Every structure is written in structure tokens, then in C-alpha cells.
Coordinates of C-alpha atoms and ligand atoms in Angstrom, one line a residue:
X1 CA 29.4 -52.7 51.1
X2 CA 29.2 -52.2 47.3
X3 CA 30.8 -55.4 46.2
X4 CA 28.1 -57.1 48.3
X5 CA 25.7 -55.7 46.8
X6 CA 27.1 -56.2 43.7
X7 CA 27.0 -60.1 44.0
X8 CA 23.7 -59.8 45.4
X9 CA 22.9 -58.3 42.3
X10 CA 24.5 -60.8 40.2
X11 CA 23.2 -63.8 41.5
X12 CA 20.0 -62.0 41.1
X13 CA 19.8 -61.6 37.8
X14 CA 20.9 -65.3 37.2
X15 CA 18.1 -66.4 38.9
X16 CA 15.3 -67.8 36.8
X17 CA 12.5 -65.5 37.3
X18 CA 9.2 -66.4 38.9
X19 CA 6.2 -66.8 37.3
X20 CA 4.0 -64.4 38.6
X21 CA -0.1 -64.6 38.1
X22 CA -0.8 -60.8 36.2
X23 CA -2.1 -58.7 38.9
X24 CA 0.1 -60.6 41.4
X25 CA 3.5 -59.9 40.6
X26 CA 6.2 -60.5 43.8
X27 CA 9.3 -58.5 44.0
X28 CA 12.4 -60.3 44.3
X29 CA 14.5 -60.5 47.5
X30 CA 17.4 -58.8 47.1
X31 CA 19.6 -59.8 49.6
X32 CA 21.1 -57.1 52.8
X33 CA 17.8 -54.7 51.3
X34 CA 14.5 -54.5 52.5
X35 CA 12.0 -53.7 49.9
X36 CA 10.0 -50.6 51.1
X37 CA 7.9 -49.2 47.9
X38 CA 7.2 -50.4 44.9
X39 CA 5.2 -50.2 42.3
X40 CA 4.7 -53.0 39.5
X41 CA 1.6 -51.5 37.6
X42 CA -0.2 -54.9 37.7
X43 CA -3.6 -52.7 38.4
X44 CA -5.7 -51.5 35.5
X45 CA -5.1 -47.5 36.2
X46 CA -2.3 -45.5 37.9
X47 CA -2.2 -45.7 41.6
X48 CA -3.6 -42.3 42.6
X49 CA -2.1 -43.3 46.2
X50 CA 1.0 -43.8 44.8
X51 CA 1.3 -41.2 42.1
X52 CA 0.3 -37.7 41.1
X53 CA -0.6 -37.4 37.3
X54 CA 0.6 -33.7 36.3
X55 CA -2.0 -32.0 34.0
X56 CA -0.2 -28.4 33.0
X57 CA 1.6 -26.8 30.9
X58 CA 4.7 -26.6 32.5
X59 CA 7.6 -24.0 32.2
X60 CA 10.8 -25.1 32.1
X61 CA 13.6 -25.5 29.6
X62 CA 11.7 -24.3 26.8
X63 CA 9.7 -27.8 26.5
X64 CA 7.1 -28.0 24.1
X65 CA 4.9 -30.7 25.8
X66 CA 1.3 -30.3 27.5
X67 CA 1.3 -33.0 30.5
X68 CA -1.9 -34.5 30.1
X69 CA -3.7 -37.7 32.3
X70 CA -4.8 -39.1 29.1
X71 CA -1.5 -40.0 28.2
X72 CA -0.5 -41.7 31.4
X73 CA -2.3 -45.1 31.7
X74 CA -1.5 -48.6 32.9
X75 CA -1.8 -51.3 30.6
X76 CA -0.8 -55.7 30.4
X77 CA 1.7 -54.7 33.8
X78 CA 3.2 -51.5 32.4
X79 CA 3.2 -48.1 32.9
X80 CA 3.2 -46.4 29.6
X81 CA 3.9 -42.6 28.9
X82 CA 2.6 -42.0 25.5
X83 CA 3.7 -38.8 24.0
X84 CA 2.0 -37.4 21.1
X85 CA 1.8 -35.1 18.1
X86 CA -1.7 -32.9 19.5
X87 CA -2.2 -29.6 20.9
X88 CA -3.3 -28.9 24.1
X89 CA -2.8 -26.1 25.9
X90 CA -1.1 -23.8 24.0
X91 CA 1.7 -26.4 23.0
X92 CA 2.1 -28.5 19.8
X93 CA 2.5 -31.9 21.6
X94 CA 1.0 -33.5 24.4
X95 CA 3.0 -36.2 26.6
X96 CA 2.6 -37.7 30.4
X97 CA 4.6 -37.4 33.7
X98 CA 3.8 -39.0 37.0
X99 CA 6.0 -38.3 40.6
X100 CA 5.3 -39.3 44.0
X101 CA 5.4 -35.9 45.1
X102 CA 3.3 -35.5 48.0
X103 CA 2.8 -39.2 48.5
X104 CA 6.1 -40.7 48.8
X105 CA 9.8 -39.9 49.5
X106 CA 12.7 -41.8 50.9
X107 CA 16.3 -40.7 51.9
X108 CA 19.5 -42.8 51.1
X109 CA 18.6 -46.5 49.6
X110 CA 18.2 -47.8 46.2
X111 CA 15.7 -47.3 43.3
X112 CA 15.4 -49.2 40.5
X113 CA 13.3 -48.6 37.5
X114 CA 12.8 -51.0 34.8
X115 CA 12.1 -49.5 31.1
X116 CA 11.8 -49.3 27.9
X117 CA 12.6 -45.8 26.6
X118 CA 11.2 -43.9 23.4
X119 CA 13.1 -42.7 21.1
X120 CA 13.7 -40.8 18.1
X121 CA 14.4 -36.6 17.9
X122 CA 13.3 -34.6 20.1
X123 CA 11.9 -37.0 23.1
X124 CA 13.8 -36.6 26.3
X125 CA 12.4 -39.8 28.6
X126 CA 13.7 -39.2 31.9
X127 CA 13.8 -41.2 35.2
X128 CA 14.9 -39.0 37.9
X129 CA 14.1 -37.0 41.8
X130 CA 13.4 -34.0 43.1
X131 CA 13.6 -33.2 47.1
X132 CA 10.1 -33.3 49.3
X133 CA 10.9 -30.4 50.9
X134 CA 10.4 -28.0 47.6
X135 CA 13.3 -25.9 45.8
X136 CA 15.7 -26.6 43.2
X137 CA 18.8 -28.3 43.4
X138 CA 19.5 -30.5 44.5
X139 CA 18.3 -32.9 41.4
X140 CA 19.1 -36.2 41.3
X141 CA 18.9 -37.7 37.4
X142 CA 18.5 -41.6 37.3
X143 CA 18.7 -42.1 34.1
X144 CA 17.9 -39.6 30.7
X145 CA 17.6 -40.0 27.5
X146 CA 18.2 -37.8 24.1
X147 CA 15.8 -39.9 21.8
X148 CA 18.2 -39.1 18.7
X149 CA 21.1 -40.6 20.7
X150 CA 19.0 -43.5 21.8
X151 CA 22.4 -45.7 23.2
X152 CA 23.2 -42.5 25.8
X153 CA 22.5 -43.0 29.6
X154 CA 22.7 -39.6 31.3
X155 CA 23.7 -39.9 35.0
X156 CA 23.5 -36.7 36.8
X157 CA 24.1 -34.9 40.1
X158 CA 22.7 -31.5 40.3
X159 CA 24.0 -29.3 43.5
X160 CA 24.3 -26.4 45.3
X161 CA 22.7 -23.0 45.7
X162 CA 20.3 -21.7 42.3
X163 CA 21.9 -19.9 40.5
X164 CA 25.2 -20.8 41.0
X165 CA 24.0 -24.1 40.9
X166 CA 26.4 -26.9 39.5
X167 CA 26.5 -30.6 38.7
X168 CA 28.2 -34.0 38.0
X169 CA 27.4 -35.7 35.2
X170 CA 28.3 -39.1 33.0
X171 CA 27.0 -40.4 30.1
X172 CA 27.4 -44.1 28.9
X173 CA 27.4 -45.3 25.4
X174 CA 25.4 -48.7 25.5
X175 CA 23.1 -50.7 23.5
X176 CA 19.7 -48.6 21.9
X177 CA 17.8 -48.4 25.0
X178 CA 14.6 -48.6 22.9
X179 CA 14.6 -51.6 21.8
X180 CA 14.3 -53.9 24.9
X181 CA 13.6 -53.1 29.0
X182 CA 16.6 -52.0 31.2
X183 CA 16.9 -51.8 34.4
X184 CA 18.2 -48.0 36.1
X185 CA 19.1 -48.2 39.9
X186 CA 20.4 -45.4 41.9
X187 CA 22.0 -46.5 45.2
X188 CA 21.9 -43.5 47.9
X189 CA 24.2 -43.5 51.4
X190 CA 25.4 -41.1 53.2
X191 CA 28.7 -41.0 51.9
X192 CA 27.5 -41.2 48.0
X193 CA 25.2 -42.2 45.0
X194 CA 26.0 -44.8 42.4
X195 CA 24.2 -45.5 38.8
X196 CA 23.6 -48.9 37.7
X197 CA 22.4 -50.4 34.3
X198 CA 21.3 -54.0 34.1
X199 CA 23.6 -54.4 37.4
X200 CA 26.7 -52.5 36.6
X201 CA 27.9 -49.7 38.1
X202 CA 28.9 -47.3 35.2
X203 CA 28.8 -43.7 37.5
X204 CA 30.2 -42.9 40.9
X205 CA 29.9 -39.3 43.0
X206 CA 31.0 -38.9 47.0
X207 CA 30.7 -35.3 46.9
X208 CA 27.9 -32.9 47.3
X209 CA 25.7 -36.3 48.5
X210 CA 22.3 -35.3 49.3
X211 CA 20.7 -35.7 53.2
X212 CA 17.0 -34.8 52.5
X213 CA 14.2 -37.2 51.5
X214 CA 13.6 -36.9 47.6
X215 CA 10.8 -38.2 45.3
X216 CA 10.7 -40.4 42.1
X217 CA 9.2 -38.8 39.3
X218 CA 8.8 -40.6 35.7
X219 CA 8.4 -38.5 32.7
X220 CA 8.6 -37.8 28.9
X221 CA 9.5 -34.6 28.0
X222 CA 9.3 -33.4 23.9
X223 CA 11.6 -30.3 22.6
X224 CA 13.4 -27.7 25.1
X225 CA 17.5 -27.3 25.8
X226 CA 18.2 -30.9 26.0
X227 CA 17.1 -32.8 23.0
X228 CA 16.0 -30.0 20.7
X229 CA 12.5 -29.6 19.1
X230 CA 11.0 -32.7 17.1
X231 CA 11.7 -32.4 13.5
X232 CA 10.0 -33.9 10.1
X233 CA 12.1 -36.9 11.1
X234 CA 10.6 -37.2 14.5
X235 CA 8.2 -40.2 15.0
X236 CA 5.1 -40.1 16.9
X237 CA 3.3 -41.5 19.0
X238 CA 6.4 -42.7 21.2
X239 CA 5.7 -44.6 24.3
X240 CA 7.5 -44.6 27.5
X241 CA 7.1 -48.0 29.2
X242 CA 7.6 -48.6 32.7
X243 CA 7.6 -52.1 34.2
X244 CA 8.2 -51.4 37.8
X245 CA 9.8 -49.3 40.4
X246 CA 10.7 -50.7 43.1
X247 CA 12.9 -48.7 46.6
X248 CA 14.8 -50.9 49.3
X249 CA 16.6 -50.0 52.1
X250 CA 19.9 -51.2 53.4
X251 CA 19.0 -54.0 56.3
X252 CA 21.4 -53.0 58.9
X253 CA 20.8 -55.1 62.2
X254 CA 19.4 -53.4 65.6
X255 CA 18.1 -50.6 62.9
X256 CA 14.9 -50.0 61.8
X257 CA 13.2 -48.0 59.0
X258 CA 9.5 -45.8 59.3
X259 CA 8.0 -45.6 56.2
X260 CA 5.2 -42.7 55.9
X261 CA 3.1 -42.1 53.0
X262 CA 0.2 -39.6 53.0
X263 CA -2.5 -37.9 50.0
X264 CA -3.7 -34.8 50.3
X265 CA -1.5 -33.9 53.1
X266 CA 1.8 -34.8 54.9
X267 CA 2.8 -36.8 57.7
X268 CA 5.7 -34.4 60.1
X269 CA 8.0 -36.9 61.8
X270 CA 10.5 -35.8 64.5
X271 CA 12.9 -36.7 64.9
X272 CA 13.7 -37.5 61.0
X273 CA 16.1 -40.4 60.8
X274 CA 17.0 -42.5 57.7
X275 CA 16.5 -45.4 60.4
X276 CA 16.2 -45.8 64.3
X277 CA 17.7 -47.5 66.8
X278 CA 15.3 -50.3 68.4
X279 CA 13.4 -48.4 71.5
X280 CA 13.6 -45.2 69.8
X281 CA 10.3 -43.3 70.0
X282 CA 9.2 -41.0 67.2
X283 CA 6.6 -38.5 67.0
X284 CA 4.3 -38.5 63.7
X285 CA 2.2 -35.8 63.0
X286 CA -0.4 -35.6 60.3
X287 CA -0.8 -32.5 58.5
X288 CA -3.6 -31.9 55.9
X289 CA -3.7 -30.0 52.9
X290 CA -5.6 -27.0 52.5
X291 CA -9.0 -28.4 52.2
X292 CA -8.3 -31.2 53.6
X293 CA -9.0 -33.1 57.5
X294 CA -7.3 -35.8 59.3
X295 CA -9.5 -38.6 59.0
X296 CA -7.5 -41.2 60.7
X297 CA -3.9 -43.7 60.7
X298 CA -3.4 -46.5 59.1
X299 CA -0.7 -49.2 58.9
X300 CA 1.8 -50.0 62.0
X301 CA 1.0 -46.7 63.8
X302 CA -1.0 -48.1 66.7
X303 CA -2.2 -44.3 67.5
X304 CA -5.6 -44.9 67.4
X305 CA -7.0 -41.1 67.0
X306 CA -4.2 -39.5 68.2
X307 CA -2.5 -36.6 66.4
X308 CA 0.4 -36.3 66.9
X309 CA 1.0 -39.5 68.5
X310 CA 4.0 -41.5 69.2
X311 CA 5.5 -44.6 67.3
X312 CA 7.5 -46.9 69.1
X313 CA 10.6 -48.5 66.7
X314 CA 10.6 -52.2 67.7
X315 CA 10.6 -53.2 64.0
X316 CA 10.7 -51.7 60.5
X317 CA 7.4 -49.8 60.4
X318 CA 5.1 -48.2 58.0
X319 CA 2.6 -45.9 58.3
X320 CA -0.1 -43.9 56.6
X321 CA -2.4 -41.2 57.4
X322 CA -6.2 -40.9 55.8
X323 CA -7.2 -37.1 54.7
X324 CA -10.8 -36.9 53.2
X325 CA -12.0 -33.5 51.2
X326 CA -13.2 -31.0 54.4
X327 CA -16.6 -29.8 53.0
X328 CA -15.6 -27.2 56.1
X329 CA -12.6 -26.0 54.6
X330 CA -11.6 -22.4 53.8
X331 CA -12.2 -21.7 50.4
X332 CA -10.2 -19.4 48.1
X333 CA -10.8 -15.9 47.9
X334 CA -8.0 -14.5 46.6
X335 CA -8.2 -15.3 42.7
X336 CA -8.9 -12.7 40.3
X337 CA -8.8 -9.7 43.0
X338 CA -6.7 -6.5 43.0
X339 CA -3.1 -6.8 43.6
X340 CA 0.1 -4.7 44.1
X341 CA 3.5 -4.8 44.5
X342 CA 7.0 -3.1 45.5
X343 CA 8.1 -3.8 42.0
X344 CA 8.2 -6.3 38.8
X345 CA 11.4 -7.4 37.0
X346 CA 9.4 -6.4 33.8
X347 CA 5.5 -5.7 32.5
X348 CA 5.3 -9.3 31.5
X349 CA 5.7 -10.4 35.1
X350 CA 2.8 -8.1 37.2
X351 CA 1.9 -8.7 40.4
X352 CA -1.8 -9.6 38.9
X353 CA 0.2 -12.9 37.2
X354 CA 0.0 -14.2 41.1
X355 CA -3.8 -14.9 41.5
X356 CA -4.7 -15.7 38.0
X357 CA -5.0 -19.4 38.7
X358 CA -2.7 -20.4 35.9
X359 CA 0.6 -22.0 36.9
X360 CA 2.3 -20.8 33.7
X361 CA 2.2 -17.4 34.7
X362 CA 4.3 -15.0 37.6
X363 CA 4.8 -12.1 39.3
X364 CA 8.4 -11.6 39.6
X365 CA 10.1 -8.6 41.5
X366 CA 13.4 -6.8 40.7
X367 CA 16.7 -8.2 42.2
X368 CA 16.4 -6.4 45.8
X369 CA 15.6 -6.7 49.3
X370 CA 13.3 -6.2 50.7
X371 CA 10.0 -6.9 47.8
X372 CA 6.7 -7.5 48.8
X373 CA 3.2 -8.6 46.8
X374 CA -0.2 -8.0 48.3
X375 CA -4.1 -9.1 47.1
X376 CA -6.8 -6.9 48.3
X377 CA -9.6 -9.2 49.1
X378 CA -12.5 -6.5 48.6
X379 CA -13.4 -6.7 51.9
X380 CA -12.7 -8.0 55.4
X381 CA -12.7 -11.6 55.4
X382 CA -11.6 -14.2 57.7
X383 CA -8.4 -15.5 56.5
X384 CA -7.4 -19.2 57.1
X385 CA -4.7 -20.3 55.0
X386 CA -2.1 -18.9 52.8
X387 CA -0.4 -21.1 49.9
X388 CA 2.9 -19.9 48.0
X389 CA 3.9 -21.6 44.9
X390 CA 7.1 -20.6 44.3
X391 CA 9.4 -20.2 41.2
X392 CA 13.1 -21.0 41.3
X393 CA 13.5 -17.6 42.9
X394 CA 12.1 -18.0 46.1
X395 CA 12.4 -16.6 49.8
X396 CA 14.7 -17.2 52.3
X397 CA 13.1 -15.0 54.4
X398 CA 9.7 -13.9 54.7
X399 CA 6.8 -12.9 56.0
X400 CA 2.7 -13.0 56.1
X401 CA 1.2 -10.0 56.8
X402 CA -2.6 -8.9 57.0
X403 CA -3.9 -5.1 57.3
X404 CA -7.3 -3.4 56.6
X405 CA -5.7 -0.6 55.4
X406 CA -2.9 -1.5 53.2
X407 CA -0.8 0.9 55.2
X408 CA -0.6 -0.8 58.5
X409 CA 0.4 -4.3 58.8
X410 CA 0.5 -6.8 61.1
X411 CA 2.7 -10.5 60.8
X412 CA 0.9 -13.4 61.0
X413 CA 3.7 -15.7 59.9
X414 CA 7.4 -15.4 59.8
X415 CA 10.5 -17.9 58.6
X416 CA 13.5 -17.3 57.4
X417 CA 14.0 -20.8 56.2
X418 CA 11.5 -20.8 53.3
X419 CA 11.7 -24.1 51.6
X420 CA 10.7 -22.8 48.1
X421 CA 8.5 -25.0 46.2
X422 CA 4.8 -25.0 47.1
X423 CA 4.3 -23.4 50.5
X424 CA 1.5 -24.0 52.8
X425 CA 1.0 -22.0 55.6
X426 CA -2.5 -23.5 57.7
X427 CA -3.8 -22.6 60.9
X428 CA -3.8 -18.9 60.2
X429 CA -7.1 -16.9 62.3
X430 CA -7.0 -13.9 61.4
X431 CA -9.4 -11.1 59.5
X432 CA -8.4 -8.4 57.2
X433 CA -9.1 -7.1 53.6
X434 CA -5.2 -7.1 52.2
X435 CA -2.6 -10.1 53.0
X436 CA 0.8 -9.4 51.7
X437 CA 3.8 -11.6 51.3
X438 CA 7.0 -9.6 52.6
X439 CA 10.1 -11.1 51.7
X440 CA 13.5 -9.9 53.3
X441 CA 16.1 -11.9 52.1
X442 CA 16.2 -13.9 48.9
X443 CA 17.3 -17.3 48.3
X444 CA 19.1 -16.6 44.5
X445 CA 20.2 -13.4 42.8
X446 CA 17.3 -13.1 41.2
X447 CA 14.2 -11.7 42.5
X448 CA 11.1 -13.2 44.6
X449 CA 9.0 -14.9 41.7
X450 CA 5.5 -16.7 42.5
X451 CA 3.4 -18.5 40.3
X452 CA 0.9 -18.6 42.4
X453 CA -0.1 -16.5 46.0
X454 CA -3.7 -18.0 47.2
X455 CA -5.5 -16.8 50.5
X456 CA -8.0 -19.1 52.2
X457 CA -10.8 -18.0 54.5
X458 CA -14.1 -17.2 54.4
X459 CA -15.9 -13.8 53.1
X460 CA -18.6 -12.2 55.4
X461 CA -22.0 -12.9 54.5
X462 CA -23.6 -10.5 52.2
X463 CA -24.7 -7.2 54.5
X464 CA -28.8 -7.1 53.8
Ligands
CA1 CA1 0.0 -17.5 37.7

């Protein structure tokens, strides 16, 4: 299968390429694949369908970088990244990251980015996956770069269970990958993942292979553990250029892929294959966000209305759902009020951290079971939605409860598979004035940790 590939790949690039009208560019076949998503920026402003532009300061590995959407933009067929020397935020620099998070996600197949990379000390341009499902690992890392060590391709596998987390790595010395566009491919099977640059295969793993759809996410970071901070030598601006991305799946004959792709809410499909056998039926399922309403399918579905409905796999098939903003929906009440909680791993991490609105901030508890967090809502309201945006130390196990007393509860939702990540938990009709997160068993050593724990529902009307 890989030396296949690996001519198809060859003969590829030894094709002379097409030209394309701007605006109109073609992928290339690539022979035994079947192009599935792509992206070639040949629009005048980043694909909101396709991509979610982070705006936060995010926490993680002691980065010094405020994503902003100003510095994400598409310009002459590129997608460019520019990371600067400006404060925003509460951090020195600002720079740009984009991910398919909540639009798009594939399992097994091959990605390939093409780029040009920024350099110089202190930039860390990555190319790299995180699983749809939420939590931390697995990771998979396309391609990273140290800008000081501009000719070092990071190739990384990140595994098991945070935080005894491990992972396999490679680095390859090649030309200065900031001088010209390169092209980084990840292939994905069951059995493993190899890294390609330009077409050769320079990193290998068939353990600890990932079965879980994951999205693409395309980013700049400046300072933290990786490169180090920017120093007087450090250039800026720098720009990260993207020219496309582009995902195929293997063509196997008799099988066939469903594609789903949804904004501003999911689309459930049961069973979930990597690809189906022809006749096989599949139920879809479209979910909306919190504030959110199922407007419709689009694509191959043939549901009309219907949700769920059932998709019949006579060919490769893609589908999308439509959400539109629910003027309807349950607003958030939670922000701002009273909170409480078993305990906190230290006074810098309070329970009030949880409803602050700011993404940068947590409640985190001591390292025990059980822990449990609650906002008192003032009153008794009717309570709609709950969503949980977990830190690395999430819950396994855990529940929703709602009391008007704070002393009496009653569960209104229980797992004990708790994906991490952002939780939503919809469909919720109940009234109460306190809703409390109970967790039971934790999924790392550490504690239960939330950025943020929002209620949705509606407060009573004002009592004349
Ligand atoms: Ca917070």
C-alpha cells in the first residue's frame, strides 16, 4: 500500500502543474485517493464554514501570543498567519490560529499542507490535530517548527492517558523551510501514521495509532517551552503562509466514505465507520449548539426535514446540516452569580474563576474524589442547557444536578464517559435556583479543573 502511494506520489509531482484561473484552482488527482476536503484559499477571506478563527488568550505552554482574527486573513491564494510585535490582551505579541474544530474532522486518510513557514527566535509555526471528541492526547503533530532552527521538521505522536501521557517523536534536518513552500502530508490507517515532506516519507509509528476522528488546526505560536521567548534578535512581523490543505481518502472498491460537516452544531452518525459497505444504512443526526436550531440538510442526504434520518451508502457521500442563530434560545444565566465548591487546589483557582466569562481563568479542585462546583442562580429559573469547558483535568465521571435548596439535589444528567473538552449538555427541562457539577471519578491525577461552567434557561419574569 505505501509504495503505491509512493509512486502515485512521484509521478505527481513530475507532472507539469495546471494552470489554474485565481479563484479556480483544481486539486490534483492523486491516484487510489479520493479527495474529500480541501481548502485552497482562492476566496478573499477565511472560510468561516470551513474554519474557526481563535480570538483568546490562550493558556498553554507558557506562550506569549494573543490569537487575534486580524491576523488571520486570505490574500493572492494564500492563507497567511501574521504574527506580530503588539499587545493585546494581556500579552506582548499578537499572532493567528485557525482549526476546523467544530466544522470538520476525518479519521484515517491523508492530509497535506502546503507552506511556507516563519522563522526566526521564538516563532513555533505549527501544522498539526487534535481529536473532535475533546481531551488531550491524543495529538497528532504534522509538522512544527522552532523558528531559530528553521531546517527542523518536528514529527510527533502524542498518546495515552494525561498525565502520564507519552509520545513518539522525529525531527529531520532539511533545507530552511522558510525560504520556499513545502509540502507536509500525514497518512493515517488503521495500522499507522506516516510523515511526508515534498513526497518522502522521513517518519514512521504503528503503535499507539489513533481510531477517533481528529481536526486540522493551523497556527503560529510566539515564546512558551518549545522555542523560547523572542529575543532583541527576533524579527517581526513573520508570516505563516498557507497555500492549501487538502484531505483524501484511500479509494477501496465496494467501500464508501460519508463526509459530514456542520457550524454551530454537530452532525451524530451511527454507526461511525471510516467507510461503509455499499447498502449499509446510517443514521445522521443533527445536533445544534446551544443557541442554535436545525434549519435543514444539505448535500447527498436526501432526508428532506427529517431529523434524524437515514442515509443510504450507494456511493461516497457528503453531507451537511444548516443551524441558524435561535432567537428562542436559552440564554445564559449563570455568569457573574454566586458560586461554591467542595474545595480549590489553591486561592488562585476559586470556584468564582468558573462563571467569569474569561477562558483564561479556572476553578480547579484538590486531587480527590468525589469534588463538586455549584452557581446559585438567585432565583428559580428554568434551566435548559448546561456547557462545561473543561481543562486538561477533566471528569470521567459526573454528574448534573439541580436543587432549590443547595442541600437537596436531584441528577438531571449522568456519564461516566465524559469526553473532556468543551461539554454540551442540551435538552435539559428542569427548574431550580442552584445547578452543580458532581464529579466522581477523575480522568488524570489531578483535580476536576473548568474554565468555564455556563447554565442556560430562562429567569422568571420580574414578580410585580
Ligand atoms: Ca474562567
Amino acid at each position: 500500500m505505501r509504495s503505491a502511494a509512493a509512486f502515485a506520489l512521484f509521478c505527481l509531482l513530475f507532472l507539469p502543474a495546471a494552470e489554474a484561473a485565481p479563484g479556480n484552482t483544481v486539486p490534483p488527482k492523486l491516484e487510489g485517493w479520493y479527495l474529500v476536503w480541501h481548502d485552497e484559499f482562492d476566496g478573499d477571506k477565511v472560510d468561516p464554514a470551513k474554519w474557526r478563527v481563535e480570538d483568546a488568550a490562550l493558556v498553554k505552554n507558557k506562550e506569549l501570543e494573543y490569537y487575534s482574527p486580524a491576523n488571520v486573513y486570505v490574500r493572492d491564494g494564500k492563507l497567511i498567519i501574521k504574527s506580530e510585535k503588539k499587545e493585546q490582551g494581556g500579552r506582548p505579541y499578537t499572532s493567528g490560529l485557525v482549526e476546523t474544530k467544530g466544522r470538520y474532522s476525518f479519521e484515517y486518510g491523508r492530509v497535506e499542507v502546503r507552506a511556507k513557514l516563519p522563522g526566526t527566535k521564538g516563532l513555533w509555526p505549527a501544522h498539526w490535530m487534535m481529536p473532535a471528541k475533546g481531551g488531550w492526547p491524543p495529538e497528532i503533530d504534522i509538522m512544527e517548527l522552532v523558528g531559530s532552527k528553521p531546517d527542523a521538521i518536528h514529527m510527533t505522536n502524542h498518546y495515552g492517558e494525561f498525565p502520564r501521557n507519552r509520545y513518539d517523536s522525529k525531527v529531520f534536518n532539511g533545507p530552511d523551510y522558510t525560504k520556499d513552500f513545502h509540502v507536509f502530508a500525514l497518512e493515517w490507517d488503521p495500522a499507522g501514521l506516516h510523515w511526508y515532506i515534498d513526497g518522502v516519507m522521513h517518519f514512521s509509528v504503528s503503535r499507539n495509532v489513533p481510531h477517533e476522528p481528529f481536526y486540522i488546526i493551523l497556527n503560529t505560536a510566539v515564546g512558551g517551552t518549545m522555542p523560547r521567548d523572542p529575543d532583541e534578535t527576533t524579527v517581526f512581523p513573520q508570516h505563516h503562509e498557507v497555500d492549501y490543505v487538502r484531505v483524501y481518502m484511500k479509494e477501496i472498491p465496494g467501500t464508501y466514505f460519508l463526509m459530514t460537516s456542520a457550524v454551530n452544531g454537530k452532525i451524530t452518525v451511527d454507526p461511525r465507520l471510516p467507510r461503509y459497505n455499499k447498502g449499509d444504512k446510517v443514521r445522521v443526526a443533527a445536533v445544534p449548539a446551544i443557541g442554535y436550531k436545525f434549519e435543514g440538510w444539505n448535500g447527498d442526504a436526501n432526508l428532506g426535514s427529517n431529523n434524524p434520518g437515514t442515509v443510504l451508502m450507494n456511493r461516497h457521500k457528503t453531507i451537511t446540516a444548516n443551524f441558524a442563530p435561535d432567537p428562542n434560545a436559552p440564554k445564559l444565566i449563570s455568569r457573574g452569580k454566586k458560586t461554591a465548591a467542595s474545595t480549590s487546589e489553591s486561592p488562585e483557582l476559586s470556584a468564582g474563576n468558573a462563571v467569569d466569562g474569561d477562558m483564561g481563568t479556572r476553578w480547579s479542585s484538590e486531587f480527590f474524589d468525589p469534588q463538586w462546583i455549584y452557581v446559585d442562580l438567585g432565583k428559580s429559573c428554568a434551566i435548559e442547557a448546561v456547557r462545561l469547558e473543561w481543562e486538561n483535568a477533566s471528569a470521567r465521571a459526573f454528574k448534573l444536578q439541580v436543587s432549590d435548596d443547595a442541600r437537596s439535589w436531584r441528577t438531571v444528567y449522568s456519564t461516566d464517559n465524559g469526553a473532556g473538552g468543551t461539554e454540551e449538555i442540551t435538552g435539559l427541562d428542569v427548574t431550580g435556583r442552584y445547578v452543580r457539577m458532581y464529579g466522581s471519578e477523575r480522568r488524570s491525577k489531578y483535580g476536576y479543573s473548568l474554565w468555564e461552567f455556563e447554565v442556560f434557561g430562562k429567569e422568571p419574569p420580574s414578580v410585580m
